[in-house]
mmCIF file of C-alpha atoms and ligand atoms in Angstrom:
data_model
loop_
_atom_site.group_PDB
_atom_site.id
_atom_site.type_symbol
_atom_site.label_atom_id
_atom_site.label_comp_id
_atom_site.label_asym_id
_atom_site.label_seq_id
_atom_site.Cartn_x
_atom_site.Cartn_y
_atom_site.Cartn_z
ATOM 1 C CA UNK N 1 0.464 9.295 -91.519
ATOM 2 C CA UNK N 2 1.903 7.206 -88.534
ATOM 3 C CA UNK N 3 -0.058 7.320 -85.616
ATOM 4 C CA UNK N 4 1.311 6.871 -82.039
ATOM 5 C CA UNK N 5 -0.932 5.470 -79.909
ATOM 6 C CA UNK N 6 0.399 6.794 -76.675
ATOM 7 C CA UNK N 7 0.984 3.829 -73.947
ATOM 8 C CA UNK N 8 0.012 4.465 -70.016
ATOM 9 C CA UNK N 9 2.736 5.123 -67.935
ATOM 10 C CA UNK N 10 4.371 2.725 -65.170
ATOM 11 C CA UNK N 11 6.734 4.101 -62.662
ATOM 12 C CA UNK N 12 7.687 1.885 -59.553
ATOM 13 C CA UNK N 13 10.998 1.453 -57.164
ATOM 14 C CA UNK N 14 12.952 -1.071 -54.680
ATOM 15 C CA UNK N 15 15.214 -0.255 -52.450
ATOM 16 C CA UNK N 16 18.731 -1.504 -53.437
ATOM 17 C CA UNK N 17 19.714 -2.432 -49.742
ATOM 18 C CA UNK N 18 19.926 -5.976 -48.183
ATOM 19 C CA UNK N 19 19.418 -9.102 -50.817
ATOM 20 C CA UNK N 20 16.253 -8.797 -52.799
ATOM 21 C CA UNK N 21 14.031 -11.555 -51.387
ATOM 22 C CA UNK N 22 11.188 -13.943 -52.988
ATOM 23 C CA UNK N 23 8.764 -11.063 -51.975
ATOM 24 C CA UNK N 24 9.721 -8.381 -54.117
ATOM 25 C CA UNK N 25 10.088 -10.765 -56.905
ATOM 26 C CA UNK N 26 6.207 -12.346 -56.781
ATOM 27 C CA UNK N 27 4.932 -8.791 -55.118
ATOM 28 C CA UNK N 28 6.758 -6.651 -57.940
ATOM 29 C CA UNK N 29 9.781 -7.530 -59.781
ATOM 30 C CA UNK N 30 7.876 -10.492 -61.783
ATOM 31 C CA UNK N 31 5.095 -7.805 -62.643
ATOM 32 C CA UNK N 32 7.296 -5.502 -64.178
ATOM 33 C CA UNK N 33 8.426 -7.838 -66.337
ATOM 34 C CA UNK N 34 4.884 -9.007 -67.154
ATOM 35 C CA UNK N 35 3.864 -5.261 -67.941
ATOM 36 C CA UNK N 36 6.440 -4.255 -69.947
ATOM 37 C CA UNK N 37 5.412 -4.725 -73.191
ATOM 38 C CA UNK N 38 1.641 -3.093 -72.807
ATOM 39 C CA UNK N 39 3.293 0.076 -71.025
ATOM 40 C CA UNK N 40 5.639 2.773 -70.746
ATOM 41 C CA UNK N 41 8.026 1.946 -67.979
ATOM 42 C CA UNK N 42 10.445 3.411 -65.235
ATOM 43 C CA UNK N 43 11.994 1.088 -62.705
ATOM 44 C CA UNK N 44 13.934 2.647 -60.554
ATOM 45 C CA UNK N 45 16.812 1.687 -57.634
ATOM 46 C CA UNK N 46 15.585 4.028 -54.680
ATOM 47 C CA UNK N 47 18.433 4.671 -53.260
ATOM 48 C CA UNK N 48 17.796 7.887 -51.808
ATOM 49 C CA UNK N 49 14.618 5.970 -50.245
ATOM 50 C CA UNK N 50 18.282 3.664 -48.764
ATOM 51 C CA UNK N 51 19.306 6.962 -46.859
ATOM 52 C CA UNK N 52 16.635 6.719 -44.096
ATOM 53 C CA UNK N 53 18.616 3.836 -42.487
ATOM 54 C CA UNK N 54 22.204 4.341 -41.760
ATOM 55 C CA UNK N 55 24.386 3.052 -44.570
ATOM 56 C CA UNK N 56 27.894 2.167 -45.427
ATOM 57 C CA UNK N 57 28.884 3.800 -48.761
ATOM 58 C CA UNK N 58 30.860 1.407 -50.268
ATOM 59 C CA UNK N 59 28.149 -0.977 -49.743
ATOM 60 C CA UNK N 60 24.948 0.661 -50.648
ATOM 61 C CA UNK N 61 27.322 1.524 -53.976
ATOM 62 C CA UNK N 62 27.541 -2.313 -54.350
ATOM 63 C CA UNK N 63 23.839 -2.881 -53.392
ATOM 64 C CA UNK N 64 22.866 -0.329 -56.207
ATOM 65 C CA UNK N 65 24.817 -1.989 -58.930
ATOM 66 C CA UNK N 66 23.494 -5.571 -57.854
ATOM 67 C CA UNK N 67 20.045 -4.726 -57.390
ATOM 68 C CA UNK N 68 20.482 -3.212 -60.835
ATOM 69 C CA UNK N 69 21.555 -6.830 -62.165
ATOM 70 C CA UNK N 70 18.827 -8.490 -60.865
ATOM 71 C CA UNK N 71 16.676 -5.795 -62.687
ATOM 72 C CA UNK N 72 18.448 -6.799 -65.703
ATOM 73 C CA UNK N 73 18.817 -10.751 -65.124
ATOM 74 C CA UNK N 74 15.345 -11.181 -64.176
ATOM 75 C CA UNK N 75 14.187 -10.207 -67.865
ATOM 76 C CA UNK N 76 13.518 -6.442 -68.086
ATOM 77 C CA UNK N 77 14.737 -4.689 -71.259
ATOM 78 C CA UNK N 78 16.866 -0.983 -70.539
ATOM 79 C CA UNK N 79 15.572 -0.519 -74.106
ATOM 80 C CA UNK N 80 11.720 -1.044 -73.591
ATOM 81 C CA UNK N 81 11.825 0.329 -70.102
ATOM 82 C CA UNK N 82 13.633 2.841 -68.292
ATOM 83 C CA UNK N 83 16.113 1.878 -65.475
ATOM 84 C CA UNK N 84 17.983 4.153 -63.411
ATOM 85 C CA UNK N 85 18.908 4.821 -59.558
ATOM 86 C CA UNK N 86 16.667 7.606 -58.155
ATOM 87 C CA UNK N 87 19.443 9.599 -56.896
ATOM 88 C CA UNK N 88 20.727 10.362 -60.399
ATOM 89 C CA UNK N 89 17.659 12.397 -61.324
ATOM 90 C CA UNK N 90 17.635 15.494 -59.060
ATOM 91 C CA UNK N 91 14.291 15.996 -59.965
ATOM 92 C CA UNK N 92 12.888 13.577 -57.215
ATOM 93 C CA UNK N 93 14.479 16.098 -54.423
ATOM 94 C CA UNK N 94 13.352 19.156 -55.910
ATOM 95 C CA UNK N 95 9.799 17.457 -56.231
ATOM 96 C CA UNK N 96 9.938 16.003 -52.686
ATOM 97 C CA UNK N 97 10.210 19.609 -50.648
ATOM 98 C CA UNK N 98 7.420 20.960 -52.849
ATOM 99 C CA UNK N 99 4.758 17.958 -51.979
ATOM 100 C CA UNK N 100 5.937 18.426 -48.161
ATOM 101 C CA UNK N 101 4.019 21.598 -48.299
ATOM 102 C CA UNK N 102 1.551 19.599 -49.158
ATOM 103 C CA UNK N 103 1.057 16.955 -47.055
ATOM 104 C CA UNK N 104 -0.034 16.707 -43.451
ATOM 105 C CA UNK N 105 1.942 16.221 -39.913
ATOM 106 C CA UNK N 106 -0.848 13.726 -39.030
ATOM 107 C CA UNK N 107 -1.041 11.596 -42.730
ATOM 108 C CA UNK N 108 2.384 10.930 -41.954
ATOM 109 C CA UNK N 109 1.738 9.594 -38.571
ATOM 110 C CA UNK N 110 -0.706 7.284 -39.357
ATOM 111 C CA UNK N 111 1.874 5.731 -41.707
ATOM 112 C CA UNK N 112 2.254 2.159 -40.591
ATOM 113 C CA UNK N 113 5.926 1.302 -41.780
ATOM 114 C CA UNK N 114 6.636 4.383 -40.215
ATOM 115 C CA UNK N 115 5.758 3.467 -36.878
ATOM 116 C CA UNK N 116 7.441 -0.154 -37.555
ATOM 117 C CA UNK N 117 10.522 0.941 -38.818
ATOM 118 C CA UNK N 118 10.585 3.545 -36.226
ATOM 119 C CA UNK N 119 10.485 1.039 -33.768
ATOM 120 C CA UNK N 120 13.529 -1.025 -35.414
ATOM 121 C CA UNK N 121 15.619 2.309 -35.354
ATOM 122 C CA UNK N 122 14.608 3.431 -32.245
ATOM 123 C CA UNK N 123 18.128 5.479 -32.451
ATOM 124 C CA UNK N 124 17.834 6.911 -35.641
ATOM 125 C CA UNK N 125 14.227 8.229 -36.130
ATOM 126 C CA UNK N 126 15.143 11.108 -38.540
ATOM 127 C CA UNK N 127 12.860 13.225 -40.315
ATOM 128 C CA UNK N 128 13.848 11.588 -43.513
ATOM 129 C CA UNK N 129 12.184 8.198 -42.254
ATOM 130 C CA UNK N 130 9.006 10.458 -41.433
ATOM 131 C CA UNK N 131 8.846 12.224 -44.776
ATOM 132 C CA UNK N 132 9.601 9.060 -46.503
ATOM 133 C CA UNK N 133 6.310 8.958 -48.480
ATOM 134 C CA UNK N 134 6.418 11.856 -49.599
ATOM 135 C CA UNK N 135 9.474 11.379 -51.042
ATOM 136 C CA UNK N 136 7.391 8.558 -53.113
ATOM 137 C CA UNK N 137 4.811 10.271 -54.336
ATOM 138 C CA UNK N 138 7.365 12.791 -55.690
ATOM 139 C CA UNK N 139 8.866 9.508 -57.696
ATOM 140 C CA UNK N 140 5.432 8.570 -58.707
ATOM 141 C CA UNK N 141 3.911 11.873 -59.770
ATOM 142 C CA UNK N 142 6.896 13.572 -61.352
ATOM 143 C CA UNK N 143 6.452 10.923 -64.173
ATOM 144 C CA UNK N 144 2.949 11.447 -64.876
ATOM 145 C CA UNK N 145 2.403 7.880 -64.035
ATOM 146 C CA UNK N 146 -0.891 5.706 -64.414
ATOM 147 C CA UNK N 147 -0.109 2.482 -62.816
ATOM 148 C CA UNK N 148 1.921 1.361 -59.652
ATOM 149 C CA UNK N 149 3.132 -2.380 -59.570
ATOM 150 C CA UNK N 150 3.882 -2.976 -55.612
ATOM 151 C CA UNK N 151 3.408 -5.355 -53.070
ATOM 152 C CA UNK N 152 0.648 -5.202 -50.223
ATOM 153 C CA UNK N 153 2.790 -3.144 -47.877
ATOM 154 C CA UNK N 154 3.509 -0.105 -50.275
ATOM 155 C CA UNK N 155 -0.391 0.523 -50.559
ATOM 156 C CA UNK N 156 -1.247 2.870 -47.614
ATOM 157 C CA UNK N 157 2.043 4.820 -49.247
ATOM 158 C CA UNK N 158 0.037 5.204 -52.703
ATOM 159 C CA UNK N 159 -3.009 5.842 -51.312
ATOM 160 C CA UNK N 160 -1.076 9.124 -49.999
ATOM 161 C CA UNK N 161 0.516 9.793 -53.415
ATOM 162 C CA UNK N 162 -2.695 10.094 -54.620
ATOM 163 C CA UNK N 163 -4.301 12.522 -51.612
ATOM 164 C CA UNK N 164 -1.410 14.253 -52.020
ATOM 165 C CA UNK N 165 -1.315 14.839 -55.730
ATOM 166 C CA UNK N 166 -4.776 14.911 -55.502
ATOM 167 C CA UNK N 167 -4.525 18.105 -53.317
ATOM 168 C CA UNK N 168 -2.467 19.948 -55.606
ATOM 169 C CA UNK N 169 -3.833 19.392 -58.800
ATOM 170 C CA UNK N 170 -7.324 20.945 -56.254
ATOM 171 C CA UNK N 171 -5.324 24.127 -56.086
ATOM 172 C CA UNK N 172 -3.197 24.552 -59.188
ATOM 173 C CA UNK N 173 -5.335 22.510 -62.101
ATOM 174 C CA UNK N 174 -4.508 19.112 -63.289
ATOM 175 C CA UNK N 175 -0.568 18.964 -62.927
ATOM 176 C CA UNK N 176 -0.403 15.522 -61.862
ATOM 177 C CA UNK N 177 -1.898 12.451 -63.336
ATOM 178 C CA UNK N 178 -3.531 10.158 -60.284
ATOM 179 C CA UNK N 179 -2.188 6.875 -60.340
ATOM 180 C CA UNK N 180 -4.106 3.322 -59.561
ATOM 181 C CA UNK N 181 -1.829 0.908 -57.765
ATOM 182 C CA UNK N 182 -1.155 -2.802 -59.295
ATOM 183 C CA UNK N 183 -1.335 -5.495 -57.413
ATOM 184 C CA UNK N 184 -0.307 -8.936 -57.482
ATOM 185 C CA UNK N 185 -3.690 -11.506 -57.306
ATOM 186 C CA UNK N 186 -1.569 -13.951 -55.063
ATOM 187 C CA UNK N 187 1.572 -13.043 -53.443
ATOM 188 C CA UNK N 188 1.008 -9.332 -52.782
ATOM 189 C CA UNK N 189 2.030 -10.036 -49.230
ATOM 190 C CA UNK N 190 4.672 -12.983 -49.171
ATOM 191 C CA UNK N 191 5.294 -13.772 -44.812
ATOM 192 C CA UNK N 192 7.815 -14.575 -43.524
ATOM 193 C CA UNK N 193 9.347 -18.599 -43.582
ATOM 194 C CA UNK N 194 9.508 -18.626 -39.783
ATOM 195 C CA UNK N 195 6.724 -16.130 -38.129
ATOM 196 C CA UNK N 196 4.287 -16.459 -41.275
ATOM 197 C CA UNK N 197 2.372 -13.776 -39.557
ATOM 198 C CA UNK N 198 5.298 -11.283 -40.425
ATOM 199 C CA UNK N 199 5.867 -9.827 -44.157
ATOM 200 C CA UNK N 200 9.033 -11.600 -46.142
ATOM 201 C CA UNK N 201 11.476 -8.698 -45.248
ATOM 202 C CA UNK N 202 14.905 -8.574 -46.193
ATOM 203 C CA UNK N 203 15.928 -6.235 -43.268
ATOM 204 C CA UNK N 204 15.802 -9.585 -41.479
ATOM 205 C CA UNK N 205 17.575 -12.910 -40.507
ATOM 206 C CA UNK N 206 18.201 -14.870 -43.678
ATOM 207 C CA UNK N 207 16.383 -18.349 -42.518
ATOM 208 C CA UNK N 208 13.385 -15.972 -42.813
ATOM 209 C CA UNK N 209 13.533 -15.144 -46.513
ATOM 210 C CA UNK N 210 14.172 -16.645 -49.728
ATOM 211 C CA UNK N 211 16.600 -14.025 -51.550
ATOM 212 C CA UNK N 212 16.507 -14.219 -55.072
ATOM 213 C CA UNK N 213 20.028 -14.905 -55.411
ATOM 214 C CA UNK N 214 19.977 -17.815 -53.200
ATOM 215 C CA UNK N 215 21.317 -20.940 -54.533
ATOM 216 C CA UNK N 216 18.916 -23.999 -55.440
ATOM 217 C CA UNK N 217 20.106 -26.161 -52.149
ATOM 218 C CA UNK N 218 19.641 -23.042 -50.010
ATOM 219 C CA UNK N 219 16.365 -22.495 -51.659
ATOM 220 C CA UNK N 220 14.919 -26.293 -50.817
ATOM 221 C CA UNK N 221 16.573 -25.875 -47.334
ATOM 222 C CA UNK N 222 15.141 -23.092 -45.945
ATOM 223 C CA UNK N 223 11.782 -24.298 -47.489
ATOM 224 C CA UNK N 224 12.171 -27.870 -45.831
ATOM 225 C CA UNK N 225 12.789 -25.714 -42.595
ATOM 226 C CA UNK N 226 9.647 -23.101 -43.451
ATOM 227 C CA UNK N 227 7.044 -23.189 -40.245
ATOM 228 C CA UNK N 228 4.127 -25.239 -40.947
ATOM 229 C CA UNK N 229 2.018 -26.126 -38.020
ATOM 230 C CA UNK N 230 0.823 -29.620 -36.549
ATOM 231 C CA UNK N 231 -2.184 -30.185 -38.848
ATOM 232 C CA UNK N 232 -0.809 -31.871 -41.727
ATOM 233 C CA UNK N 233 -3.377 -30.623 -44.091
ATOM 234 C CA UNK N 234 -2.440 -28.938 -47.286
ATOM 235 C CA UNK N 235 -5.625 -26.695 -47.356
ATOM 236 C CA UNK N 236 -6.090 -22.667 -47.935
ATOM 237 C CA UNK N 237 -6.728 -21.236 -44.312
ATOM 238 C CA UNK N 238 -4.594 -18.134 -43.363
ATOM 239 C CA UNK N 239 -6.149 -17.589 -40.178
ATOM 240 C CA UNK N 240 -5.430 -21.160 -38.646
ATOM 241 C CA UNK N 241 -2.498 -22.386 -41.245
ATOM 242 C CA UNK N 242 -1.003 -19.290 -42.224
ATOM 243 C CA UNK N 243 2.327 -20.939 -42.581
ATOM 244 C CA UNK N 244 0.996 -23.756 -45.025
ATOM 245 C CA UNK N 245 -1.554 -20.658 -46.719
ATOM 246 C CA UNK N 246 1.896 -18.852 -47.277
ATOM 247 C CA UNK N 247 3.664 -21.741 -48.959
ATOM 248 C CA UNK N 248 0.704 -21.924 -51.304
ATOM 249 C CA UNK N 249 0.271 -18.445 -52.523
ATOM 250 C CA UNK N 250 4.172 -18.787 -53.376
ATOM 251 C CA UNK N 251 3.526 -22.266 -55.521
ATOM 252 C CA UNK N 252 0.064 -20.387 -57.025
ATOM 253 C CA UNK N 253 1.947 -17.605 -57.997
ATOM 254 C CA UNK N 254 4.762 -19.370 -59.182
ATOM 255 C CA UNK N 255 3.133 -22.114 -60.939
ATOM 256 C CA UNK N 256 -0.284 -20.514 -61.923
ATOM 257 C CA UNK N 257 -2.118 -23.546 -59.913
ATOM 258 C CA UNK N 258 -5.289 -22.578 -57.707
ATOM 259 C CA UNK N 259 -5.074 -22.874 -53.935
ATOM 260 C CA UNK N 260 -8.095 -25.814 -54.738
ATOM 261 C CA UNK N 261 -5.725 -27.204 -57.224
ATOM 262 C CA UNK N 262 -2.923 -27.515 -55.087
ATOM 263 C CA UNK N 263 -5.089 -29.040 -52.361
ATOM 264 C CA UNK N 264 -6.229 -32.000 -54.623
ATOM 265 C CA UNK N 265 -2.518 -32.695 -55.561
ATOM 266 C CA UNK N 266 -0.789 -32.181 -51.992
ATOM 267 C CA UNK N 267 -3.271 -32.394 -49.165
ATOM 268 C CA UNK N 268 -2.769 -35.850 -47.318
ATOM 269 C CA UNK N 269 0.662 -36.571 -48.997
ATOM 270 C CA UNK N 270 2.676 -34.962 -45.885
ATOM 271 C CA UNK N 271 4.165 -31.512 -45.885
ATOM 272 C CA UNK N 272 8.069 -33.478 -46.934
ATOM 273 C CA UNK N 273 6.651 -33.418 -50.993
ATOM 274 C CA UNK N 274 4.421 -30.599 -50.548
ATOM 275 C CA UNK N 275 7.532 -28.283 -49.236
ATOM 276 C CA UNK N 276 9.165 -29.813 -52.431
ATOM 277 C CA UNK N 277 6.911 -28.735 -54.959
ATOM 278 C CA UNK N 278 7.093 -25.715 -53.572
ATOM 279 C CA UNK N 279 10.897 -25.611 -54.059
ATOM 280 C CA UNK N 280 10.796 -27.044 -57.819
ATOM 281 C CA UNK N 281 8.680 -24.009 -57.894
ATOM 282 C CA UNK N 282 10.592 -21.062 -56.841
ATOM 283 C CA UNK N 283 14.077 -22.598 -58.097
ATOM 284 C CA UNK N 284 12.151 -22.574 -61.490
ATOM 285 C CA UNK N 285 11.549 -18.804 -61.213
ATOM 286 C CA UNK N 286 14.938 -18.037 -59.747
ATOM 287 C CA UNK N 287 17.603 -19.978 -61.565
ATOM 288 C CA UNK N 288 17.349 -18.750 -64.899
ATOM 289 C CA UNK N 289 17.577 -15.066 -62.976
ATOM 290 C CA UNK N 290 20.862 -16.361 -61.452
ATOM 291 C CA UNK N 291 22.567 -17.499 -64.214
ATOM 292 C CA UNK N 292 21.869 -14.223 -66.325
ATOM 293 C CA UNK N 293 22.873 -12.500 -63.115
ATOM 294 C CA UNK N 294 26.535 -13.984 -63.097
ATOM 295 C CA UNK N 295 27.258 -12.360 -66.595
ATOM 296 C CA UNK N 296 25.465 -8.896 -66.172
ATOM 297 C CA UNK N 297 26.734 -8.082 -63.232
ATOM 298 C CA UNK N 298 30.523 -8.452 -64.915
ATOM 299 C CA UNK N 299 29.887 -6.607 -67.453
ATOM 300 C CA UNK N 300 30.563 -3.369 -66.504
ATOM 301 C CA UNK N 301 30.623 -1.357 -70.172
ATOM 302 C CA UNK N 302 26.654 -2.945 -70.277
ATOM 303 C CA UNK N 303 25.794 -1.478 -67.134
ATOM 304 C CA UNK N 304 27.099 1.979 -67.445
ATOM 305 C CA UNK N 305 25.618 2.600 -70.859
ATOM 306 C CA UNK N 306 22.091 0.810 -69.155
ATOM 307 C CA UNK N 307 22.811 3.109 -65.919
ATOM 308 C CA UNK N 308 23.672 6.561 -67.923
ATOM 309 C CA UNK N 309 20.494 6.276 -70.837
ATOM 310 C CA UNK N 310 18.351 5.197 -67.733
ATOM 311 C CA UNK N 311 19.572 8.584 -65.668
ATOM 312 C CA UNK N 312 18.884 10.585 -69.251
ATOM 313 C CA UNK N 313 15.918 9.634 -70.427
ATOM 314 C CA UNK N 314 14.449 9.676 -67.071
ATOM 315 C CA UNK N 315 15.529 13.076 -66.683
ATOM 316 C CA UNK N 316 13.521 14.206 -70.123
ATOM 317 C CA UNK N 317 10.060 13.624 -68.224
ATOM 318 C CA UNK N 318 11.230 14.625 -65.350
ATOM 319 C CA UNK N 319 12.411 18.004 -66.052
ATOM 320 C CA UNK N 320 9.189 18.756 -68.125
ATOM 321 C CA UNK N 321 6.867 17.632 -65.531
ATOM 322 C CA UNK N 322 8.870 20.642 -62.947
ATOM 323 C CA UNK N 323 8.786 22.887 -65.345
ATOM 324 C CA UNK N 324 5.182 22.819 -65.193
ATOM 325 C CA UNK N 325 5.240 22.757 -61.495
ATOM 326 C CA UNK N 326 7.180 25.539 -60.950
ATOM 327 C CA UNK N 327 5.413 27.984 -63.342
ATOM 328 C CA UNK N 328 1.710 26.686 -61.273
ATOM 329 C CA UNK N 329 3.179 27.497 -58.429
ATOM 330 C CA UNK N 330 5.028 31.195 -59.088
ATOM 331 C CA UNK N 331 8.619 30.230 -58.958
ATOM 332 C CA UNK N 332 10.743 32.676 -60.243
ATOM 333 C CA UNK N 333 11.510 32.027 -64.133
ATOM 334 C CA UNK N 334 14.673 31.410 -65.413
ATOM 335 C CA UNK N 335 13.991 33.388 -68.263
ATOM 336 C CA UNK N 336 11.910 37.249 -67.805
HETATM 337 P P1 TYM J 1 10.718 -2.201 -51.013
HETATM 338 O O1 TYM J 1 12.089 -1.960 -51.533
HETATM 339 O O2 TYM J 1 10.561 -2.516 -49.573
HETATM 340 O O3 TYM J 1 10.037 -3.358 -51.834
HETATM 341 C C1 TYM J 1 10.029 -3.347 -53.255
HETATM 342 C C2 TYM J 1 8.718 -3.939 -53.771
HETATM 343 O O4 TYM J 1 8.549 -5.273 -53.302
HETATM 344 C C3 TYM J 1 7.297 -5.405 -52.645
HETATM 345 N N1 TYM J 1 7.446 -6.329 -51.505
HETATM 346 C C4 TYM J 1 6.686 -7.397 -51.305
HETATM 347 N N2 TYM J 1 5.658 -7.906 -51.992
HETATM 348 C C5 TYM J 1 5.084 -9.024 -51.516
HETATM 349 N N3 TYM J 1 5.498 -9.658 -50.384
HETATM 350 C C6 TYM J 1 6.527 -9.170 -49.655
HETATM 351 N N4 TYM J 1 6.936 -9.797 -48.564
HETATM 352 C C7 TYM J 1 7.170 -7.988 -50.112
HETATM 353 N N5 TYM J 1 8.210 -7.251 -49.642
HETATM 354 C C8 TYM J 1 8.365 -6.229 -50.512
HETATM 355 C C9 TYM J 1 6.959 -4.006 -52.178
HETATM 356 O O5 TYM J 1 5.566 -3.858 -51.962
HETATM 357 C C10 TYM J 1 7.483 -3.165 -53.301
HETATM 358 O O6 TYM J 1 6.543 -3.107 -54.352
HETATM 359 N N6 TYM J 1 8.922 2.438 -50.666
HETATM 360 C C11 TYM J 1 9.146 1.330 -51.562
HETATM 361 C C12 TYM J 1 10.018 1.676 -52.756
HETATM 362 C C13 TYM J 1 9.534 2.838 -53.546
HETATM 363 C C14 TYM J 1 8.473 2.843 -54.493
HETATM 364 C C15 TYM J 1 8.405 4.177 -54.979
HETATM 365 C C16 TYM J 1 7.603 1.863 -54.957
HETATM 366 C C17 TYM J 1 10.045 4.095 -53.490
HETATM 367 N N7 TYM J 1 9.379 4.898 -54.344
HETATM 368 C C18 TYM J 1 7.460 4.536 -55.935
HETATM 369 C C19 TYM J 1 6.654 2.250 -55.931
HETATM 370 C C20 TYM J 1 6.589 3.565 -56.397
HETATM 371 C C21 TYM J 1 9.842 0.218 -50.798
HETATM 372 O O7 TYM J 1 10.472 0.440 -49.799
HETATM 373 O O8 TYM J 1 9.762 -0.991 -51.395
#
């Protein structure tokens, strides 16, 4: 007889709004793509994550299908993985209002992109921008999901998943399975081009990020223009460099090269071929993304079949993960 070794489970998300940056490519995108093959994957567009921040709904529906396209361009496969937009699986909502229950006033204060982005919207800090991780760990735990590919920023956020789902499973039994977060080694926390300091964020002025849709001559531009400091060394110190230490961790990540070996090819050459390389480096990675890009994201027929298996097959483990949840918990059954 056949026997099905059953694969761990991956579940992780972006945001579809603004352009996808250089960030979320070397602090997740690129690691789905490495994982998919050894795992069982969901990728999913969070667009109801999107909702937080006022949005204009012709263009978050345009954001949704792009960010989908890049999915696609940059290499995953809809068959081996599971891509879908977050807001097409009720499931995360119904999830979301149960964990709530279960998670703290004061966790969610001490959320640090909380108090950041509550600070950029000073107008608009709704309860959906409070509750926003829990909302997260309802994506995460609703899948039964082992392993979280994310950037630097989203770990504070999984660190409550797992308190959270932790807490339940305390009270009910084991409903959830407690997921590990999966970090990049370099690159889990690409800064900014002009306050290196600052995370690469795509909520802010373009000379600040690379998007991954941006042309080759953009790409080399806004590199030749990155903030470097008066030095001129090419060596691995994010205290006093952190500019030059950021430009690194993109070419190590890109190129595989150690910070020592890009010192012994770079240092003392001038920052002019150093920014370069750097350049050769990400156009490398991004390119061949673009050019897939340009015929995925006309091909309509491809993406609705990609978009509606995505929605279906998510909804599968979805709906038998609440099932289970709302018999633990003394719902009322659909059937006496
Ligand atoms: P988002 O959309 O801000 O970012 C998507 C992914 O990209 C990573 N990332 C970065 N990595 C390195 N350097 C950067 N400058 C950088 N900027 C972004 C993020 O860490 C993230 O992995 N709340 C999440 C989306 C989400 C999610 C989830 C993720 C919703 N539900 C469940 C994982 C599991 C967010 O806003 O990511």
């Amino acid at each position: 007889m056949e026997q099905q070794i059953q694969k761990k489970r991956i579940f992780s998300g972006i945001q579809p709004t603004g352009n996808l940056t250089l960030g979320n490519y070397i602090g997740a995108l690129r690691n789905f793509n490495l994982l998919q093959d050894e795992y069982d994957c969901l990728y999913s567009i969070v667009d109801m994550h999107a909702m937080t921040v006022r949005q204009n709904p012709a263009e978050l529906r345009k954001a949704c299908l792009r960010t989908m396209s890049i999915f696609l361009a940059s290499g995953l496969d809809p068959q081996k993985n599971i891509i879908y937009f977050q807001s097409q699986v009720p499931q995360h909502a119904e999830l979301a209002w149960i964990l709530n229950c279960f998670t703290y006033m004061g966790e969610l204060q001490r959320m640090t992109q909380f108090k950041d982005k509550a600070a950029k919207h000073a107008d608009n800090i709704n309860a959906g921008l409070f509750t926003y991780p829990v909302l997260m760990a309802a994506d995460i735990l609703l899948y039964q999901t082992d392993l979280v590919p994310i950037g630097e920023d989203q770990r504070q956020h999984l660190e409550l998943c797992r308190d959270v789902g932790q807490r339940f499973n305390a009270v009910y039994g084991d409903v959830f399975t407690i997921p590990e977060g999966y970090f990049p080694k370099v690159g889990a926390r690409v800064m900014s081009l002009q306050e290196p300091t600052r995370k690469m964020s795509k909520s802010d002025p373009e000379d600040t990020y690379i998007a991954i849709l941006d042309k080759p001559e953009i790409i080399r531009k806004k590199l030749r223009r990155a903030v470097t400091d008066c030095e001129n060394r090419v060596v691995y110190d994010p205290e006093k460099q952190p500019g030059v230490a950021n430009l690194m961790s993109i070419l190590s990540a890109l190129s595989g090269m150690s910070m020592d070996a890009i010192t012994a090819e770079y240092d003392g050459k001038g920052y002019g071929i150093f920014k370069d390389a750097v350049a050769d480096a990400v156009i490398a990675a991004l390119e061949p993304i673009q050019k897939r890009y340009d015929e995925i994201s006309a091909d309509k027929a491809y993406l609705q079949e990609v978009l509606q298996s995505g929605a279906e097959r998510a909804s599968n483990i979805a709906h038998r993960t609440m099932l289970k949840v709302r018999k633990k918990i003394g719902y009322a059954p659909f059937k006496l």
